[in-house]
């Protein structure tokens, strides 16, 4: 069962997602999608790791900057093959927008592909991820970022990233049982309060 947690920078979404994971599973599998390219990023990763260690909840960390869909299915199959339902781990992916960045930068390196071909391949990767998220039976928490509420990015790649991130969030929300928006540390269950056309 998938849960999507979204929000802006420093909104409290990762802390909420970690608390949610600790309440849904007997232990946690933290799937990190980041690729630390500089000292600042390495420092952020170290702080997150230290906070998880101090939480008292058992975490295993796996790095998956690119092959996320395959990993989720493998983790779920591993649990299904050998565990009781009550012993299911929570799988926490943090975060989808870093995974999307990794995928886009990898495609940008392939100069043989046209822009439409890159977009087509990226859309296929997003669909693959959505299908995997829908299939996972363990509690699955996916953290993402709301990037479309600010200024329009100055560069074409930034605008494409913003658009793809919006589409990715919508697609994962579709396959998620619950979707939480965290603002100023306050989580709101969006699907609970969502408008429905039949109510009009």
PDB file of C-alpha atoms in Angstrom, residues 28-171:
ATOM      1  CA  UNK A  28      12.220   0.525   8.189  1.00  0.00           C
ATOM      2  CA  UNK A  29      13.980   0.276   4.855  1.00  0.00           C
ATOM      3  CA  UNK A  30      15.157   3.744   3.872  1.00  0.00           C
ATOM      4  CA  UNK A  31      15.655   4.046   0.113  1.00  0.00           C
ATOM      5  CA  UNK A  32      17.874   7.048  -0.619  1.00  0.00           C
ATOM      6  CA  UNK A  33      17.745   8.441  -4.145  1.00  0.00           C
ATOM      7  CA  UNK A  34      20.284  11.230  -3.626  1.00  0.00           C
ATOM      8  CA  UNK A  35      23.729  11.339  -5.204  1.00  0.00           C
ATOM      9  CA  UNK A  36      25.847  13.692  -3.051  1.00  0.00           C
ATOM     10  CA  UNK A  37      27.759  15.876  -5.516  1.00  0.00           C
ATOM     11  CA  UNK A  38      29.205  18.342  -3.009  1.00  0.00           C
ATOM     12  CA  UNK A  39      30.060  18.876   0.637  1.00  0.00           C
ATOM     13  CA  UNK A  40      26.757  20.531   1.482  1.00  0.00           C
ATOM     14  CA  UNK A  41      24.797  17.551   0.166  1.00  0.00           C
ATOM     15  CA  UNK A  42      27.058  15.126   2.031  1.00  0.00           C
ATOM     16  CA  UNK A  43      26.435  17.082   5.239  1.00  0.00           C
ATOM     17  CA  UNK A  44      22.655  16.929   4.729  1.00  0.00           C
ATOM     18  CA  UNK A  45      22.815  13.166   4.157  1.00  0.00           C
ATOM     19  CA  UNK A  46      24.893  12.705   7.329  1.00  0.00           C
ATOM     20  CA  UNK A  47      22.413  14.736   9.399  1.00  0.00           C
ATOM     21  CA  UNK A  48      19.467  12.678   8.113  1.00  0.00           C
ATOM     22  CA  UNK A  49      21.304   9.443   8.861  1.00  0.00           C
ATOM     23  CA  UNK A  50      22.148  10.583  12.397  1.00  0.00           C
ATOM     24  CA  UNK A  51      18.528  11.558  13.062  1.00  0.00           C
ATOM     25  CA  UNK A  52      17.304   8.124  11.948  1.00  0.00           C
ATOM     26  CA  UNK A  53      19.908   6.398  14.136  1.00  0.00           C
ATOM     27  CA  UNK A  54      18.710   8.371  17.170  1.00  0.00           C
ATOM     28  CA  UNK A  55      15.013   7.727  16.529  1.00  0.00           C
ATOM     29  CA  UNK A  56      14.976   4.309  18.202  1.00  0.00           C
ATOM     30  CA  UNK A  57      13.360   2.753  15.114  1.00  0.00           C
ATOM     31  CA  UNK A  58      15.414   0.172  13.225  1.00  0.00           C
ATOM     32  CA  UNK A  59      16.448   1.432   9.776  1.00  0.00           C
ATOM     33  CA  UNK A  60      18.303  -0.216   6.919  1.00  0.00           C
ATOM     34  CA  UNK A  61      19.516   2.203   4.238  1.00  0.00           C
ATOM     35  CA  UNK A  62      19.702   1.297   0.544  1.00  0.00           C
ATOM     36  CA  UNK A  63      20.883   3.695  -2.154  1.00  0.00           C
ATOM     37  CA  UNK A  64      18.879   3.676  -5.377  1.00  0.00           C
ATOM     38  CA  UNK A  65      19.498   6.804  -7.447  1.00  0.00           C
ATOM     39  CA  UNK A  66      18.166   5.242 -10.668  1.00  0.00           C
ATOM     40  CA  UNK A  67      16.767   1.678 -10.511  1.00  0.00           C
ATOM     41  CA  UNK A  68      13.985   2.464  -8.073  1.00  0.00           C
ATOM     42  CA  UNK A  69      11.086   0.477  -9.566  1.00  0.00           C
ATOM     43  CA  UNK A  70      13.122  -2.738  -9.733  1.00  0.00           C
ATOM     44  CA  UNK A  71      14.314  -2.292  -6.155  1.00  0.00           C
ATOM     45  CA  UNK A  72      10.798  -1.768  -4.783  1.00  0.00           C
ATOM     46  CA  UNK A  73       9.554  -4.947  -6.439  1.00  0.00           C
ATOM     47  CA  UNK A  74      12.585  -6.903  -5.196  1.00  0.00           C
ATOM     48  CA  UNK A  75      12.095  -5.691  -1.630  1.00  0.00           C
ATOM     49  CA  UNK A  76       8.410  -6.552  -1.716  1.00  0.00           C
ATOM     50  CA  UNK A  77       9.058 -10.005  -3.179  1.00  0.00           C
ATOM     51  CA  UNK A  78      11.713 -10.659  -0.553  1.00  0.00           C
ATOM     52  CA  UNK A  79       9.226  -9.884   2.201  1.00  0.00           C
ATOM     53  CA  UNK A  80       6.469 -11.950   0.581  1.00  0.00           C
ATOM     54  CA  UNK A  81       8.787 -14.934   0.312  1.00  0.00           C
ATOM     55  CA  UNK A  82       9.879 -15.026   3.911  1.00  0.00           C
ATOM     56  CA  UNK A  83       7.885 -13.026   6.401  1.00  0.00           C
ATOM     57  CA  UNK A  84       4.668 -12.810   8.358  1.00  0.00           C
ATOM     58  CA  UNK A  85       2.394  -9.926   7.395  1.00  0.00           C
ATOM     59  CA  UNK A  86       2.807  -8.456  10.884  1.00  0.00           C
ATOM     60  CA  UNK A  87       6.579  -8.431  10.352  1.00  0.00           C
ATOM     61  CA  UNK A  88       6.424  -6.348   7.178  1.00  0.00           C
ATOM     62  CA  UNK A  89       8.930  -3.511   6.982  1.00  0.00           C
ATOM     63  CA  UNK A  90       7.965  -0.013   5.976  1.00  0.00           C
ATOM     64  CA  UNK A  91       9.735   1.101   2.814  1.00  0.00           C
ATOM     65  CA  UNK A  92      10.471   4.831   2.732  1.00  0.00           C
ATOM     66  CA  UNK A  93      11.674   6.454  -0.503  1.00  0.00           C
ATOM     67  CA  UNK A  94      13.206   9.901  -0.077  1.00  0.00           C
ATOM     68  CA  UNK A  95      12.748  11.419  -2.531  1.00  0.00           C
ATOM     69  CA  UNK A  96      11.031  11.145  -5.912  1.00  0.00           C
ATOM     70  CA  UNK A  97      12.203  14.513  -7.229  1.00  0.00           C
ATOM     71  CA  UNK A  98      15.859  13.560  -6.696  1.00  0.00           C
ATOM     72  CA  UNK A  99      15.180  10.308  -8.544  1.00  0.00           C
ATOM     73  CA  UNK A 100      13.590  12.337 -11.349  1.00  0.00           C
ATOM     74  CA  UNK A 101      16.611  14.659 -11.448  1.00  0.00           C
ATOM     75  CA  UNK A 102      18.950  11.670 -11.758  1.00  0.00           C
ATOM     76  CA  UNK A 103      16.891  10.225 -14.607  1.00  0.00           C
ATOM     77  CA  UNK A 104      16.752  13.533 -16.485  1.00  0.00           C
ATOM     78  CA  UNK A 105      20.483  14.227 -16.161  1.00  0.00           C
ATOM     79  CA  UNK A 106      21.276  10.721 -17.387  1.00  0.00           C
ATOM     80  CA  UNK A 107      19.062  11.213 -20.439  1.00  0.00           C
ATOM     81  CA  UNK A 108      20.565  14.651 -21.103  1.00  0.00           C
ATOM     82  CA  UNK A 109      23.966  12.971 -21.520  1.00  0.00           C
ATOM     83  CA  UNK A 110      22.650  10.963 -24.476  1.00  0.00           C
ATOM     84  CA  UNK A 111      23.079  13.437 -27.303  1.00  0.00           C
ATOM     85  CA  UNK A 112      21.762  10.934 -29.867  1.00  0.00           C
ATOM     86  CA  UNK A 113      18.244  11.287 -28.502  1.00  0.00           C
ATOM     87  CA  UNK A 114      15.914  14.110 -29.480  1.00  0.00           C
ATOM     88  CA  UNK A 115      14.053  15.999 -26.781  1.00  0.00           C
ATOM     89  CA  UNK A 116      10.829  14.150 -27.578  1.00  0.00           C
ATOM     90  CA  UNK A 117      12.656  10.815 -27.347  1.00  0.00           C
ATOM     91  CA  UNK A 118      14.100  11.797 -23.954  1.00  0.00           C
ATOM     92  CA  UNK A 119      10.657  12.784 -22.735  1.00  0.00           C
ATOM     93  CA  UNK A 120       9.205   9.531 -24.035  1.00  0.00           C
ATOM     94  CA  UNK A 121      11.819   7.479 -22.189  1.00  0.00           C
ATOM     95  CA  UNK A 122      11.335   9.517 -19.019  1.00  0.00           C
ATOM     96  CA  UNK A 123       7.558   9.059 -19.167  1.00  0.00           C
ATOM     97  CA  UNK A 124       8.109   5.308 -19.516  1.00  0.00           C
ATOM     98  CA  UNK A 125      10.323   5.323 -16.415  1.00  0.00           C
ATOM     99  CA  UNK A 126       7.664   7.222 -14.468  1.00  0.00           C
ATOM    100  CA  UNK A 127       4.975   4.746 -15.539  1.00  0.00           C
ATOM    101  CA  UNK A 128       7.240   1.874 -14.524  1.00  0.00           C
ATOM    102  CA  UNK A 129       7.664   3.448 -11.084  1.00  0.00           C
ATOM    103  CA  UNK A 130       3.928   4.056 -10.682  1.00  0.00           C
ATOM    104  CA  UNK A 131       3.185   0.421 -11.576  1.00  0.00           C
ATOM    105  CA  UNK A 132       5.748  -0.785  -9.033  1.00  0.00           C
ATOM    106  CA  UNK A 133       4.339   1.486  -6.318  1.00  0.00           C
ATOM    107  CA  UNK A 134       0.847   0.153  -6.985  1.00  0.00           C
ATOM    108  CA  UNK A 135       2.074  -3.453  -6.756  1.00  0.00           C
ATOM    109  CA  UNK A 136       4.033  -3.224  -3.489  1.00  0.00           C
ATOM    110  CA  UNK A 137       2.233  -4.897  -0.579  1.00  0.00           C
ATOM    111  CA  UNK A 138       4.482  -3.609   2.220  1.00  0.00           C
ATOM    112  CA  UNK A 139       3.702  -0.148   3.576  1.00  0.00           C
ATOM    113  CA  UNK A 140       5.400   2.131   1.035  1.00  0.00           C
ATOM    114  CA  UNK A 141       5.949   5.818   1.786  1.00  0.00           C
ATOM    115  CA  UNK A 142       7.143   8.002  -1.082  1.00  0.00           C
ATOM    116  CA  UNK A 143       8.386  11.516  -0.353  1.00  0.00           C
ATOM    117  CA  UNK A 144       8.291  14.146  -3.073  1.00  0.00           C
ATOM    118  CA  UNK A 145       8.512  17.930  -3.453  1.00  0.00           C
ATOM    119  CA  UNK A 146       6.014  20.506  -4.623  1.00  0.00           C
ATOM    120  CA  UNK A 147       8.064  22.474  -7.138  1.00  0.00           C
ATOM    121  CA  UNK A 148       5.368  24.110  -9.249  1.00  0.00           C
ATOM    122  CA  UNK A 149       4.161  26.735  -6.800  1.00  0.00           C
ATOM    123  CA  UNK A 150       7.095  29.132  -7.125  1.00  0.00           C
ATOM    124  CA  UNK A 151       8.567  31.216  -9.925  1.00  0.00           C
ATOM    125  CA  UNK A 152       8.901  29.842 -13.443  1.00  0.00           C
ATOM    126  CA  UNK A 153      12.441  28.430 -13.834  1.00  0.00           C
ATOM    127  CA  UNK A 154      14.739  30.560 -15.982  1.00  0.00           C
ATOM    128  CA  UNK A 155      16.240  27.732 -18.045  1.00  0.00           C
ATOM    129  CA  UNK A 156      14.522  25.211 -20.368  1.00  0.00           C
ATOM    130  CA  UNK A 157      15.805  22.173 -18.428  1.00  0.00           C
ATOM    131  CA  UNK A 158      14.437  23.652 -15.204  1.00  0.00           C
ATOM    132  CA  UNK A 159      11.030  24.222 -16.799  1.00  0.00           C
ATOM    133  CA  UNK A 160      10.977  20.663 -18.129  1.00  0.00           C
ATOM    134  CA  UNK A 161      11.918  19.359 -14.679  1.00  0.00           C
ATOM    135  CA  UNK A 162       9.088  21.345 -13.073  1.00  0.00           C
ATOM    136  CA  UNK A 163       6.585  19.963 -15.589  1.00  0.00           C
ATOM    137  CA  UNK A 164       7.781  16.364 -15.275  1.00  0.00           C
ATOM    138  CA  UNK A 165       7.778  16.614 -11.465  1.00  0.00           C
ATOM    139  CA  UNK A 166       4.167  17.771 -11.529  1.00  0.00           C
ATOM    140  CA  UNK A 167       3.187  14.865 -13.775  1.00  0.00           C
ATOM    141  CA  UNK A 168       5.118  12.380 -11.639  1.00  0.00           C
ATOM    142  CA  UNK A 169       3.431  13.598  -8.449  1.00  0.00           C
ATOM    143  CA  UNK A 170       0.000  13.336 -10.034  1.00  0.00           C
ATOM    144  CA  UNK A 171       0.664   9.811 -11.292  1.00  0.00           C
TER     145      UNK A 171
END
